[in-house]
Coordinates of C-alpha atoms in Angstrom, one line a residue:
H1 CA 2.9 5.3 15.1
W2 CA 4.6 7.6 12.9
S3 CA 2.7 6.9 9.5
T4 CA -0.3 7.2 11.5
Q5 CA 0.2 10.3 12.6
R6 CA 1.2 12.0 9.5
R7 CA -1.6 10.7 7.6
M8 CA 0.9 8.5 5.5
I9 CA -1.5 5.2 5.4
W10 CA -4.5 5.0 7.1
G11 CA -3.3 2.4 9.8
H12 CA -1.1 0.0 10.9
C13 CA -0.2 -2.7 13.1
D14 CA 2.7 -3.0 15.6
H15 CA 4.5 -5.9 15.5
L16 CA 5.5 -6.0 18.9
D17 CA 2.1 -5.8 20.2
R18 CA -0.8 -6.6 17.7
E19 CA -2.0 -9.5 20.1
I20 CA -2.7 -6.8 22.9
T21 CA -4.0 -3.4 21.4
G22 CA -4.7 -4.6 17.8
C23 CA -4.5 -2.7 14.9
H24 CA -4.9 1.5 14.6
V25 CA -6.8 1.6 11.1
Q26 CA -8.7 5.1 10.6
G27 CA -12.2 3.8 9.3
G28 CA -12.5 0.0 8.5
C29 CA -10.4 -2.6 7.1
S30 CA -13.1 -2.2 3.8
D31 CA -12.7 1.7 3.6
F32 CA -10.3 3.1 1.2
M33 CA -11.3 0.3 -0.7
S34 CA -9.2 0.6 -4.7
P35 CA -6.5 -1.9 -6.5
G36 CA -4.6 0.7 -6.9
P37 CA -3.8 3.9 -9.0
E38 CA -5.6 3.7 -12.3
D39 CA -2.7 5.0 -14.5
A40 CA -0.3 2.2 -13.0
D41 CA 2.9 0.8 -14.7
V42 CA 2.5 -2.5 -13.0
E43 CA -0.7 -5.4 -12.2
V44 CA 0.0 -8.1 -10.6
T45 CA -1.7 -11.1 -8.8
L46 CA -0.2 -12.3 -5.4
V47 CA -1.5 -16.1 -4.9
G48 CA -1.6 -18.1 -2.0
L49 CA -3.1 -15.2 0.6
P50 CA -4.7 -16.1 3.6
A51 CA -8.6 -16.6 1.4
S52 CA -11.3 -14.5 2.4
T53 CA -15.1 -16.4 3.4
A54 CA -18.5 -14.9 4.4
S55 CA -17.5 -14.7 7.8
N56 CA -13.9 -13.3 7.6
P57 CA -13.1 -10.8 4.8
V58 CA -9.5 -10.8 4.4
Y59 CA -8.0 -7.3 3.2
L60 CA -4.8 -6.3 1.8
H61 CA -3.2 -3.2 1.8
W62 CA -0.4 -1.8 0.2
W63 CA 1.9 1.1 0.1
A64 CA 4.6 2.1 -2.0
A65 CA 6.6 4.9 -3.0
R66 CA 5.7 7.5 -5.7
R67 CA 6.2 7.2 -8.6
S68 CA 9.6 7.6 -10.1
P69 CA 10.3 10.9 -12.4
S70 CA 13.1 9.3 -14.5
S71 CA 11.9 6.0 -16.4
W72 CA 13.1 3.0 -15.6
N73 CA 11.9 -0.3 -16.2
P74 CA 11.0 -2.5 -12.9
F75 CA 10.8 -5.6 -14.5
E76 CA 14.8 -6.0 -15.7
S77 CA 16.3 -3.7 -12.9
P78 CA 16.3 -0.8 -10.4
V79 CA 19.2 0.8 -12.2
D80 CA 17.7 4.4 -13.2
A81 CA 14.7 4.6 -10.4
T82 CA 14.7 7.5 -8.5
V83 CA 16.0 7.5 -5.0
Y84 CA 14.6 9.3 -2.3
R85 CA 15.9 11.5 0.7
G86 CA 13.3 10.4 3.0
M87 CA 10.1 8.5 3.8
T88 CA 7.8 11.5 3.7
D89 CA 9.5 13.0 0.0
A90 CA 9.0 9.4 -1.2
Y91 CA 5.5 8.0 0.4
P92 CA 2.8 10.3 -0.3
K93 CA -0.3 10.7 2.0
F94 CA -3.4 8.4 1.3
F95 CA -5.5 11.2 0.6
E96 CA -3.0 12.6 -2.0
P97 CA -3.3 12.4 -5.8
A98 CA 0.3 11.1 -6.3
F99 CA -0.5 8.1 -3.2
N100 CA 1.0 4.5 -4.5
G101 CA -1.4 1.9 -3.1
G102 CA -4.6 0.5 -2.5
N103 CA -6.5 -2.0 -0.5
V104 CA -8.4 -5.1 -2.0
L105 CA -10.8 -7.3 -0.7
V106 CA -8.7 -11.1 -1.0
D107 CA -11.1 -13.3 -2.9
K108 CA -12.5 -17.0 -2.1
N109 CA -9.2 -18.5 -3.8
G110 CA -6.4 -16.6 -1.8
Q111 CA -6.0 -14.0 -4.7
A112 CA -5.7 -10.6 -5.4
T113 CA -4.5 -8.0 -7.8
I114 CA -2.8 -4.9 -6.9
R115 CA -1.3 -1.9 -9.1
V116 CA 1.3 0.6 -8.8
R117 CA 3.2 2.8 -10.3
A118 CA 6.6 2.5 -11.1

């Protein structure tokens, strides 16, 4: 997958063949643990996710576009948010300081809190 080959993110699941070849992850599902950037503009708690159990941990990882250099309010409108020319411009690699994503363990109640830069 191009995103893994270019080291944009640590893994992917191909929706067409994940039951045959599975997911391709650099490291393990519990690697790269982070609720997101410390200087995030938005924190969201997601509910209703598949719950982790002692025998079946569930991880949620996400990958958002880099912080917009122009100021905008994600709770009101996307007006003034930066639109990038291409995918590689919009999404920094997972090991770069500008990376805007993370990986968290979903709790036993099916909740996870994530942070992103706007």
